[in-house]
Coordinates of C-alpha atoms in Angstrom, one line a residue:
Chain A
X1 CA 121.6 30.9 68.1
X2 CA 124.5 31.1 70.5
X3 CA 126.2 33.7 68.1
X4 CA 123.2 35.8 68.3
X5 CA 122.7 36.0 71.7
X6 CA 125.9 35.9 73.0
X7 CA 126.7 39.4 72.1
X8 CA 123.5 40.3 73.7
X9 CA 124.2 38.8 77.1
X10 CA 127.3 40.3 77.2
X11 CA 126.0 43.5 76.6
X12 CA 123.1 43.2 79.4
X13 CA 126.0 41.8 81.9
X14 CA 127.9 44.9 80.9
X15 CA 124.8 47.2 81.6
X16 CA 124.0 45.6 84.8
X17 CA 127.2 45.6 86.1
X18 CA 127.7 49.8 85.4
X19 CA 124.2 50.1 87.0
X20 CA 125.5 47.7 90.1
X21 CA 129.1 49.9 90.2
X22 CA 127.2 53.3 89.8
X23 CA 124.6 51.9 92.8
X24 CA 127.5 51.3 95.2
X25 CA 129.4 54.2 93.8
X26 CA 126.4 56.7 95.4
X27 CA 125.9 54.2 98.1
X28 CA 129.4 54.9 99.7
X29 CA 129.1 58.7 98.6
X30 CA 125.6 59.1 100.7
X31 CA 127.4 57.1 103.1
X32 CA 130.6 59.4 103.4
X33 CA 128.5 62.3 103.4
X34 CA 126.1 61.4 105.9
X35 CA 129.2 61.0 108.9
X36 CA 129.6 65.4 108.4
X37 CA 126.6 65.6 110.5
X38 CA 127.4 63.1 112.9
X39 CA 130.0 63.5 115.2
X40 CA 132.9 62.9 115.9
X41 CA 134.8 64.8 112.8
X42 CA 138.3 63.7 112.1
X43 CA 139.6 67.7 111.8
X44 CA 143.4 66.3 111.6
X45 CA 142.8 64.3 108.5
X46 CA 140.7 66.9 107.1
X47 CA 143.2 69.5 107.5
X48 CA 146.4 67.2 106.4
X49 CA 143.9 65.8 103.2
X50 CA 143.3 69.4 102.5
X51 CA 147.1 70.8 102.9
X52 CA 148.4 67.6 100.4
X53 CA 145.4 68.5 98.1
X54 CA 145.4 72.0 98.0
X55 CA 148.7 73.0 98.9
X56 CA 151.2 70.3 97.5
X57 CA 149.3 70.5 94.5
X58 CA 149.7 74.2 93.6
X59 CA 153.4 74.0 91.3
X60 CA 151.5 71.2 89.6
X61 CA 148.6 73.2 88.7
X62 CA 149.7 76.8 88.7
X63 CA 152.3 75.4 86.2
X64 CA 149.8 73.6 84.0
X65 CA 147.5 77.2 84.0
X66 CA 150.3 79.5 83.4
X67 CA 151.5 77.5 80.3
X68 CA 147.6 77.1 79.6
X69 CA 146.8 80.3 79.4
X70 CA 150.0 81.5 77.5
X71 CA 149.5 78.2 74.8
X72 CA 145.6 80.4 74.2
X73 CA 147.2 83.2 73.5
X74 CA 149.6 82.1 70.8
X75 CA 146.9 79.8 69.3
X76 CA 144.4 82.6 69.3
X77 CA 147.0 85.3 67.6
X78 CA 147.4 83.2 65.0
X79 CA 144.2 81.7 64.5
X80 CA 142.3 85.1 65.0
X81 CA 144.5 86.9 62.7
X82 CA 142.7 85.6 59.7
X83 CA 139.6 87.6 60.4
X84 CA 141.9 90.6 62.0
X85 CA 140.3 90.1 65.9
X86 CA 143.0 89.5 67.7
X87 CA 141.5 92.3 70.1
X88 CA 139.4 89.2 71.4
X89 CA 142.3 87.3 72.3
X90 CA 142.0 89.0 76.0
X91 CA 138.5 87.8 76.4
X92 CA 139.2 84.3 74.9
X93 CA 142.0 83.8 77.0
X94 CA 139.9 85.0 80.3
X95 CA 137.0 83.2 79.5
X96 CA 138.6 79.9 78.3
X97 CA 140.4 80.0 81.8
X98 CA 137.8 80.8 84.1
X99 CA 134.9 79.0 82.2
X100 CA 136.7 75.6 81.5
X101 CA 140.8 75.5 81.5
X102 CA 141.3 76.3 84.8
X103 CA 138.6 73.7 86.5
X104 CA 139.4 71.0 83.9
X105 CA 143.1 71.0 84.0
X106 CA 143.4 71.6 87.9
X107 CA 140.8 68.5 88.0
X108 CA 143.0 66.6 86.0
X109 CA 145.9 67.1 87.5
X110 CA 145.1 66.5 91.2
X111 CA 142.8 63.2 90.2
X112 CA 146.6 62.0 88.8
X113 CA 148.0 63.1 91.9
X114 CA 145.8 62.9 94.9
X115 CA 143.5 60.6 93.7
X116 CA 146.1 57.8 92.8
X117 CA 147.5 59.0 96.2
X118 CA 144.1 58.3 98.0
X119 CA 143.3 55.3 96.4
X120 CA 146.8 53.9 97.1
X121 CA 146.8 54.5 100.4
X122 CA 143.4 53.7 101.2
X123 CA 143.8 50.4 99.3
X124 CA 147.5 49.8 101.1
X125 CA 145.2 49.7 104.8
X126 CA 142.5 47.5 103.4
X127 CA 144.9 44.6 101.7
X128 CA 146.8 45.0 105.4
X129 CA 144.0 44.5 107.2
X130 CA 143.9 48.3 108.9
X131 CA 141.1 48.9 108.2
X132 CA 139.6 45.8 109.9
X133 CA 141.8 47.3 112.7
X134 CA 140.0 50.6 112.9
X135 CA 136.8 48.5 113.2
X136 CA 137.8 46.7 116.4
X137 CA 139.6 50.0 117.9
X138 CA 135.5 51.3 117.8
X139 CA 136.4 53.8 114.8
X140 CA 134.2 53.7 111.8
X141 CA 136.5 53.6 108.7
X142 CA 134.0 55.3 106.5
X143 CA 133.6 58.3 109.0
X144 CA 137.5 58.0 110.0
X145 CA 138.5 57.4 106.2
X146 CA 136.2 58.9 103.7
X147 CA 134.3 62.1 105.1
X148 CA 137.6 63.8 106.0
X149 CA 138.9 63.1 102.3
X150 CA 135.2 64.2 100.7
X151 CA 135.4 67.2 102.5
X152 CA 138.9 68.6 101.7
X153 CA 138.8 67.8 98.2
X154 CA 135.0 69.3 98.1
X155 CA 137.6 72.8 99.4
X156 CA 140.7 72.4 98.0
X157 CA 140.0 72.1 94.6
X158 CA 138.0 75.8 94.4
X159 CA 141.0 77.2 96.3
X160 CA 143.8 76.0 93.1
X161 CA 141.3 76.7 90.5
X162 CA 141.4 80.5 91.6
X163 CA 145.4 80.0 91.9
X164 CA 144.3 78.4 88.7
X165 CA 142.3 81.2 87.2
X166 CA 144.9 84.3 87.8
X167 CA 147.9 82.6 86.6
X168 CA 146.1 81.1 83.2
X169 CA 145.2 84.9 82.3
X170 CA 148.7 86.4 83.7
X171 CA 149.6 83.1 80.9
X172 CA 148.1 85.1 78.2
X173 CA 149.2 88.8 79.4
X174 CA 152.6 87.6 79.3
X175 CA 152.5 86.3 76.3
X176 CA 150.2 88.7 74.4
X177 CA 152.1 91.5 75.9
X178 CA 156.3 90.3 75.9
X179 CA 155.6 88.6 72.4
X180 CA 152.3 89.3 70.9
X181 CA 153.5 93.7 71.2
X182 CA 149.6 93.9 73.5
X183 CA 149.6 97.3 75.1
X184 CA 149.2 96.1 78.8
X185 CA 146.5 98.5 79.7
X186 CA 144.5 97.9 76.3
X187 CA 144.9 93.8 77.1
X188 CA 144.1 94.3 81.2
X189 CA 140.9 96.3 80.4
X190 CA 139.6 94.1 77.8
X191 CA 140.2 91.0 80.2
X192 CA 137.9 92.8 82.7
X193 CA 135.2 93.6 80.0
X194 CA 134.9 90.4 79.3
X195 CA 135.1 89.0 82.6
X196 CA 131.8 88.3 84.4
X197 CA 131.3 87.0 87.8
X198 CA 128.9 84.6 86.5
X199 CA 131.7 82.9 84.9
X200 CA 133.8 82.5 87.6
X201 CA 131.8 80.9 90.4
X202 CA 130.8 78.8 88.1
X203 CA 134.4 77.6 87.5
X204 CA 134.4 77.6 91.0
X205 CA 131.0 75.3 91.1
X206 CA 132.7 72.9 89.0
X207 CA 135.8 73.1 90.9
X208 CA 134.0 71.4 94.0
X209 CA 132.2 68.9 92.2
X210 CA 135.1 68.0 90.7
X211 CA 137.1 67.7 93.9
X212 CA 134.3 65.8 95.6
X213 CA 134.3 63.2 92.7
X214 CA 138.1 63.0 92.8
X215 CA 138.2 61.8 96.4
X216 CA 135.1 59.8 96.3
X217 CA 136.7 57.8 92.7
X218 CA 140.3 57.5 95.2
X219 CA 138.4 56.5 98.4
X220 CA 136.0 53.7 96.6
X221 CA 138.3 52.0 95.1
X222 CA 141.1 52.3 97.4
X223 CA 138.2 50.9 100.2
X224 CA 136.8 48.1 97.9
X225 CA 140.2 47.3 96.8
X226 CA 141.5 43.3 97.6
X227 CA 143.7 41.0 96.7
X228 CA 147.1 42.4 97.7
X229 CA 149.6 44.7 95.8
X230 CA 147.7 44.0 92.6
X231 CA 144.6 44.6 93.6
X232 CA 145.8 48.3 94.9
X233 CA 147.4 49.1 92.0
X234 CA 144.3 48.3 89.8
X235 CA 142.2 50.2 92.1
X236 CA 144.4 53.1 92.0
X237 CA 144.7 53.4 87.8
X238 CA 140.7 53.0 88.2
X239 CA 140.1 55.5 90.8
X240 CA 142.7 57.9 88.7
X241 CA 140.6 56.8 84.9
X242 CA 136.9 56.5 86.8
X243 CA 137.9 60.3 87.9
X244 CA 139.1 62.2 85.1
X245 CA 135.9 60.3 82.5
X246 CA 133.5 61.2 85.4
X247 CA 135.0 64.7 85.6
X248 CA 134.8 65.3 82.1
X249 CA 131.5 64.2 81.7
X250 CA 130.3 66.5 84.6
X251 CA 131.6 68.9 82.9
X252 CA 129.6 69.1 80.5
X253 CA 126.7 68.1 82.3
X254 CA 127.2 71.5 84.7
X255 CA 128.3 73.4 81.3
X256 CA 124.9 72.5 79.7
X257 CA 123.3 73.5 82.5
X258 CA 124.1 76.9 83.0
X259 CA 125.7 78.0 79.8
X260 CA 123.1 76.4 77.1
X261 CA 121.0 78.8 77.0
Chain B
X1 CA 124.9 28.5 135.8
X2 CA 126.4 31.5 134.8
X3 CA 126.0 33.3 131.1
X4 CA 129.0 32.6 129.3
X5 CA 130.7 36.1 128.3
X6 CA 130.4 34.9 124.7
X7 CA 127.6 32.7 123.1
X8 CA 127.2 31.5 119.8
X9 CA 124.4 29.6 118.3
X10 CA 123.8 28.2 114.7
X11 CA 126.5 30.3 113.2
X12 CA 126.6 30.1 109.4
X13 CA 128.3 31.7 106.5
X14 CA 128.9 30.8 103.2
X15 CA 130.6 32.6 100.0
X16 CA 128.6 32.1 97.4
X17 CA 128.3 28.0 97.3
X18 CA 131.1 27.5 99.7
X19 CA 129.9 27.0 102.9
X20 CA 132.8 28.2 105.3
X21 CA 130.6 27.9 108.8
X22 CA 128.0 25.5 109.2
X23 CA 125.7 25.8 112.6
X24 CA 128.6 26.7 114.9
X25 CA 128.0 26.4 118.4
X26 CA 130.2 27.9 120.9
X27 CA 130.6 29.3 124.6
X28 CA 133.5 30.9 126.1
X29 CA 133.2 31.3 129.8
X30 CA 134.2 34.5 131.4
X31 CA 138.1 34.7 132.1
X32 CA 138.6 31.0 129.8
X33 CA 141.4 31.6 127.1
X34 CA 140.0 29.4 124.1
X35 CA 142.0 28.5 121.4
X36 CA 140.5 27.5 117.9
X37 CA 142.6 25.5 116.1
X38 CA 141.8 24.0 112.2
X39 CA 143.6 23.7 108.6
X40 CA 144.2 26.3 106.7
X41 CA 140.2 27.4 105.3
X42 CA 138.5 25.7 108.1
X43 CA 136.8 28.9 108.8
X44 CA 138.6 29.6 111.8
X45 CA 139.5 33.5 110.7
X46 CA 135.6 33.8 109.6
X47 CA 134.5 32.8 113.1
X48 CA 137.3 35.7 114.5
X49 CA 135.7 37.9 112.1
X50 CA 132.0 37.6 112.4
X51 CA 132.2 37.9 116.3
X52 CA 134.2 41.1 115.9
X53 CA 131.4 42.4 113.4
X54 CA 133.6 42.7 110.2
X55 CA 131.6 40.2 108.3
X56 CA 128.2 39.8 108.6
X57 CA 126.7 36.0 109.3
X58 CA 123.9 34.8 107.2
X59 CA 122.5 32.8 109.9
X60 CA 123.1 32.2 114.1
X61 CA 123.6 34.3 117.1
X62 CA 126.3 36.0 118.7
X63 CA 125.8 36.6 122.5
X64 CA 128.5 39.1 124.3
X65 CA 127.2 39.2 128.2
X66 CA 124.0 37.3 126.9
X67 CA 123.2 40.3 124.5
X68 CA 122.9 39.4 120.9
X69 CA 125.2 42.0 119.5
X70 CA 123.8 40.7 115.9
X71 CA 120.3 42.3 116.5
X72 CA 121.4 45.1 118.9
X73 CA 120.9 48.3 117.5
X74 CA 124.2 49.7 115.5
X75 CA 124.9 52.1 118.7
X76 CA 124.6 49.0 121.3
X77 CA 126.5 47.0 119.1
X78 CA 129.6 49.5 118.9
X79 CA 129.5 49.4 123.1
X80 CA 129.6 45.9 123.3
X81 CA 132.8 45.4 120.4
X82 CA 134.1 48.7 122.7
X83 CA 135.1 46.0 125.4
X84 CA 136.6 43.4 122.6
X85 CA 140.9 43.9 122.0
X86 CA 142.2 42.4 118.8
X87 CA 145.7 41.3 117.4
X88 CA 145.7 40.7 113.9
X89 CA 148.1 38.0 112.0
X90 CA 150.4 40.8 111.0
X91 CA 150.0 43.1 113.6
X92 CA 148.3 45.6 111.3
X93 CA 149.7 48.4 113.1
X94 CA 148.7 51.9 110.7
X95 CA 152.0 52.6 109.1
X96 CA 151.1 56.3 108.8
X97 CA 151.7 56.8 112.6
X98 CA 154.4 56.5 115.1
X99 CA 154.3 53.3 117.2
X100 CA 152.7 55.8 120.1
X101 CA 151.2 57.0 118.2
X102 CA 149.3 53.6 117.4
X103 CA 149.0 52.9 120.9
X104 CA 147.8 56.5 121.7
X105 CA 145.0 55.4 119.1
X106 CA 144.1 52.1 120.7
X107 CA 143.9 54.0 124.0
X108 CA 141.5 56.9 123.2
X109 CA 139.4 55.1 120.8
X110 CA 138.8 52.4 123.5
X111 CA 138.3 55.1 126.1
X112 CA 135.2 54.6 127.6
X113 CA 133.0 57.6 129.4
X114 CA 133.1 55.7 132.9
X115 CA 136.6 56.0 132.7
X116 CA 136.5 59.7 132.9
X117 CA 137.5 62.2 130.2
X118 CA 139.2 61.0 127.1
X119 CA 142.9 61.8 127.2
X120 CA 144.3 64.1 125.3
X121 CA 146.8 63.3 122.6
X122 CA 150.3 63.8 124.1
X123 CA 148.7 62.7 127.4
X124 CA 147.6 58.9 125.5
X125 CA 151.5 58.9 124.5
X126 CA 152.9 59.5 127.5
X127 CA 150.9 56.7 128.6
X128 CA 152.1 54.4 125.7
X129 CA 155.3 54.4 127.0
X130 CA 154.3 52.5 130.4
X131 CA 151.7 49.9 127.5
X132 CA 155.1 49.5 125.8
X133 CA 156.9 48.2 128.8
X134 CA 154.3 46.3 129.6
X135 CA 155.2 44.2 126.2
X136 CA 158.7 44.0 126.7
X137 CA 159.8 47.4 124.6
X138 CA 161.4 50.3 125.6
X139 CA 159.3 53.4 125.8
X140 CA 161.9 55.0 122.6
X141 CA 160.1 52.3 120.4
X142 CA 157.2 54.7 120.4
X143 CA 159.3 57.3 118.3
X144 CA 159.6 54.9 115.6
X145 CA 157.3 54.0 112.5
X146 CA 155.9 50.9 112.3
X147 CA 157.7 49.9 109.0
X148 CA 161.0 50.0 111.1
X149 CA 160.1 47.3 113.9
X150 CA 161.0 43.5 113.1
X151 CA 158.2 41.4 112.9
X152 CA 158.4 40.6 116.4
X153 CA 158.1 43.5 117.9
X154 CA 155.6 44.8 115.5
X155 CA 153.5 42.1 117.1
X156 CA 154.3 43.4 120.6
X157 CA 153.3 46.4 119.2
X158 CA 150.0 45.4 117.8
X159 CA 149.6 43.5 121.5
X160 CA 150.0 46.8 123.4
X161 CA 147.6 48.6 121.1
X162 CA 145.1 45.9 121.6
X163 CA 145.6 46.1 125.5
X164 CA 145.8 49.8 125.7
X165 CA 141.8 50.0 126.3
X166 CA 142.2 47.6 128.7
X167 CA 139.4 45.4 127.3
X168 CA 137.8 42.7 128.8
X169 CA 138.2 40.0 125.3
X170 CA 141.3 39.6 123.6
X171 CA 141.0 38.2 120.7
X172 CA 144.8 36.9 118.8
X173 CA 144.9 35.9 115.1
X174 CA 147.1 33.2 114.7
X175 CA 149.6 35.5 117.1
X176 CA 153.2 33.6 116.4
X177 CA 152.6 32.7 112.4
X178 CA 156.1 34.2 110.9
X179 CA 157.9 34.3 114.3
X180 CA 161.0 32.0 115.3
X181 CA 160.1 29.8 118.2
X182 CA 161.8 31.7 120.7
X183 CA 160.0 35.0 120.0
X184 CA 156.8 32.7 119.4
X185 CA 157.0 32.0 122.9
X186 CA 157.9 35.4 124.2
X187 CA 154.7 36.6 121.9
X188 CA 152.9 33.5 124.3
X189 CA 154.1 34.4 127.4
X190 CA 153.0 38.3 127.2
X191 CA 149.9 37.4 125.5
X192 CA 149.2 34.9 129.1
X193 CA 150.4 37.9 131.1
X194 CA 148.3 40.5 129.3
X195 CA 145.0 38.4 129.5
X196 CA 145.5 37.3 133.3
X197 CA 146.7 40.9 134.2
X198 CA 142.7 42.2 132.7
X199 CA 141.4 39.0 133.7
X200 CA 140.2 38.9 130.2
X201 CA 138.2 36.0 128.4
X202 CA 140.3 35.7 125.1
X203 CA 140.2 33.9 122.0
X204 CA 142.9 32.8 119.4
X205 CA 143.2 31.0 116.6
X206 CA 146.1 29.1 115.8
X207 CA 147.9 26.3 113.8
X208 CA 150.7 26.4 116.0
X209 CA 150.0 23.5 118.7
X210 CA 153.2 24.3 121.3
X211 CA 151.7 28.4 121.3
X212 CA 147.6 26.7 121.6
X213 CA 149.3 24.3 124.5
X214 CA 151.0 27.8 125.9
X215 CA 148.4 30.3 125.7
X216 CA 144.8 28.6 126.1
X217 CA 143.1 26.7 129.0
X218 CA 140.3 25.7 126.4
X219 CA 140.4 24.3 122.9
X220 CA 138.4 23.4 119.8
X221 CA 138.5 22.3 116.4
X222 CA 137.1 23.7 113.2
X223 CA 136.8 21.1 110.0
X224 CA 135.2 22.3 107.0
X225 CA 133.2 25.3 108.9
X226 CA 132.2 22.5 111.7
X227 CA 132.9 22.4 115.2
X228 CA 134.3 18.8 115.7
X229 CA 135.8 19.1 118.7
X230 CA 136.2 20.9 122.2
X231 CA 137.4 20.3 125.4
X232 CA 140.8 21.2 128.0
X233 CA 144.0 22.4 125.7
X234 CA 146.1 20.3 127.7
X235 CA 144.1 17.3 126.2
X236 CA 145.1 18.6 122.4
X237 CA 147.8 16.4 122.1
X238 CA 145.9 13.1 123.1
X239 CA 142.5 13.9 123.0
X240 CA 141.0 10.8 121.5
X241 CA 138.9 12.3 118.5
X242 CA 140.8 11.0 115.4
X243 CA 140.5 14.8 113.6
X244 CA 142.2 16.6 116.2
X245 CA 145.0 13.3 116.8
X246 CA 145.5 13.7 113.4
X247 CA 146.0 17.6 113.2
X248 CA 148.0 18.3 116.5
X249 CA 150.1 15.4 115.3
X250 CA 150.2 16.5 111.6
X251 CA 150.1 13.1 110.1
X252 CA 149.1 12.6 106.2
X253 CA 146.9 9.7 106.9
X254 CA 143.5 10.2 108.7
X255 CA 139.7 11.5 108.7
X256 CA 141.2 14.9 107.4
X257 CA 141.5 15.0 103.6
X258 CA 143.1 17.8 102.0
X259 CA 140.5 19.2 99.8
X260 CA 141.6 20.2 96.1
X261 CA 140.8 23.3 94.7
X262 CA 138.6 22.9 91.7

């Protein structure tokens, strides 16, 4: 009997509990987001959240694109030369980067970087008691803590994926044109034909909600964290592997969305 | 009679089945530094931490001014914890900042609109400088990070950022664990100064009997999330009640049983 329903139980414990995480998880979000239209705003920690994301993170990601876009171009030579198209490699570089490369990859790169960073430091202040002490100096952690965090990486994000964007396609010029013998007009004019706006703000879209759900994954487990040095470092490889699943599954939520048809 | 500045009534909490307090009831009289003294999971720290509002009771009141700041409205309740001052066990000072730059904190966030406009940032740090002296530091200290400081003057440190608002309760988690006994009773001494300087009403918990004998005019005893005993903290060391003898004197043999961990 026991064998039977064993299994079972585990599974409902497992399903509750994912229902309970994912109920806190937009608890705290609503929460953060409700302190932007109630003052005060913490601009400093806004501005030095959105300088380390946005800034500090550029060699990271414009390196990651710039390979990126140059790795497309090779693949697509070869591949496309079967069928003799490698006149679409322009447009499968450009759309690859704007539509899905350049969010993805500068997601995934700033959830390993700022988001461990967030969740570390968030988590460091919680297991030492400061942010008990923000409570007793009359300064609500979630508004002091949280919104600032939300915010920038809700900004920053958008702002590398466009570094993002340009260097992933200058990736594949350089590549198509110093290796690949592209004429650089012929490769330049195809990228713009194939190039819609569309595509990019919605790169762009998916750049914010990937940014927002990198600092909310770093702040809610850094905030929720306990039980010393341990306990931070767990929260921090969850906030960093909570992100990048959650990212990649809103990615194809938002690509479904606007691209199925 | 007057209304004690804090009142608590019925105060209970438990963790799941472990029932850490159990129908506290507590004044502290306006200007009276009480000490709380109890073993280690007595429930003194929950007690600290349900009256500052960072856990939430599951039964009881808790009167500041005769205001129950447990049913005030969140805004009300933010005023009356305005006027409360806290040092933490390990001084929690936030180790992104300079030590003025904590106090600086401490100062502006206490800041209240009667006091007149809030001041501005290099203004507050200026104005660490004289907190800093007030604990025994130089007014350079404030230049360094926290991580620097020995755990002594960390604790100073955490001191001057709870007294920078100038509040009017002090609260002091268990202010000289980790200290030698000299600095233990320099940590003492400027906590006494501090709270008669304010004319505060303060509150600390403690295992440490010579700093309980040094720093509070009132005392009680927690035992398993009960209040079992209060009265003068010159009586602590021969107060009749076999629980506290037994404590203050740290003998094996007595009501107190050290409970195992199942």
């Amino acid at each position: 009997m026991n064998a039977v329903l064993d299994p079972i139980a585990a599974l409902g414990r497992a399903v509750l509990g994912l229902v309970r995480q994912s109920g806190a998880l937009a608890m705290f979000a609503l929460e953060g987001l409700s302190h932007l239209v109630r003052p005060p705003f913490y601009w400093r920690i806004f501005l030095s959240t959105l300088i380390e994301t946005g800034f500090f993170s550029l060699p990271v990601v414009a390196l990651t694109a710039l390979f990126s876009g140059a790795v497309i171009a090779l693949q697509s030579y070869v591949g496309f030369g079967q069928y003799h198209v490698q006149s679409a490699i322009a447009g499968i570089v450009v759309l690859a980067v704007t539509r899905e490369l350049g969010p993805v990859l500068a997601g995934l790169m700033v959830a390993g970087r700022v988001g461990a960073a967030m969740s570390a430091q968030i988590g460091t202040m919680r297991v030492t008691d400061q942010i008990d002490a923000l409570t007793t100096l009359s300064t609500n952690p979630m508004k002091y803590l949280v919104t600032p965090r939300l915010l920038a990486g809700t900004i920053a994000l958008p702002c590398l994926v466009i570094v993002a964007d340009v260097l992933g396609v200058l990736g594949g010029f350089t590549v198509s044109v110093a290796k690949l013998g592209f004429s650089p007009s012929t490769y330049i004019t195809a990228t713009l034909d194939s190039l819609k706006t569309m595509d990019v703000v919605v790169g762009l879209v998916k750049a914010a909600a990937f940014g927002f759900l990198i600092a909310l994954l770093g702040c809610y487990h850094g905030y929720n964290s306990r039980g010393g040095a341990e306990g931070v470092g767990s929260a921090t490889t969850a906030a960093v592997v909570g992100a990048s699943i959650l990212l990649l599954l809103f990615d194809y939520l938002l690509t479904d969305l606007f691209f199925s048809q | 009679m007057s209304t004690p500045k804090i009142r608590i009534r019925g105060l209970s909490k438990a963790f799941g089945s472990k029932v850490v307090l159990d129908g506290i009831d507590l004044d502290v009289e306006t200007g009276t530094s009480m000490v709380i003294i109890g073993g280690s999971g007595s429930g003194k720290s929950v007690l600290l931490r349900c009256i500052l509002g960072l856990i939430e009771p599951d039964a009881g009141t808790i009167e500041i001014d005769g205001e129950n700041v447990l049913t005030a409205p969140r805004g009300r309740q933010e005023i009356l914890r305005r006027q409360i001052g806290m040092l933490f066990q390990n001084a929690a000072l936030f180790d992104s900042m300079s030590v003025a730059d904590n106090i600086a904190f401490g100062l502006r966030a206490k800041h209240s609109d009667r006091d007149g406009p809030v001041p501005s940032r290099s203004k507050a740090r200026e104005l660490a400088g004289g907190i800093l002296q007030q604990v025994g530091l130089d007014p350079s200290v404030g230049q360094l990070s926290p991580s620097e400081l020995s755990g002594g003057m960390q604790k100073r440190v955490g001191l001057a950022r709870a007294i920078a608002g100038q509040p009017n309760i002090l609260f002091f988690d268990e202010p000289t664990t980790g200290l030698d006994p000299i600095m233990g009773a320099v940590i003492d001494g400027l906590i006494v100064d501090c709270v008669q300087k304010l004319g505060s009403t303060a509150i600390a918990i403690t295992h440490d009997m010579a700093s309980a004998q040094r720093i509070g005019n009132q005392a009680a005893m927690l035992y398993q999330g009960k209040l079992v005993w209060q009265g003068l903290a010159a009586d602590l060391m021969n107060s009749g009640n076999a629980m506290v003898d037994q404590f203050t004197h740290g003998r094996r043999e007595g009501p107190i049983t050290m409970e195992l961990r199942k």
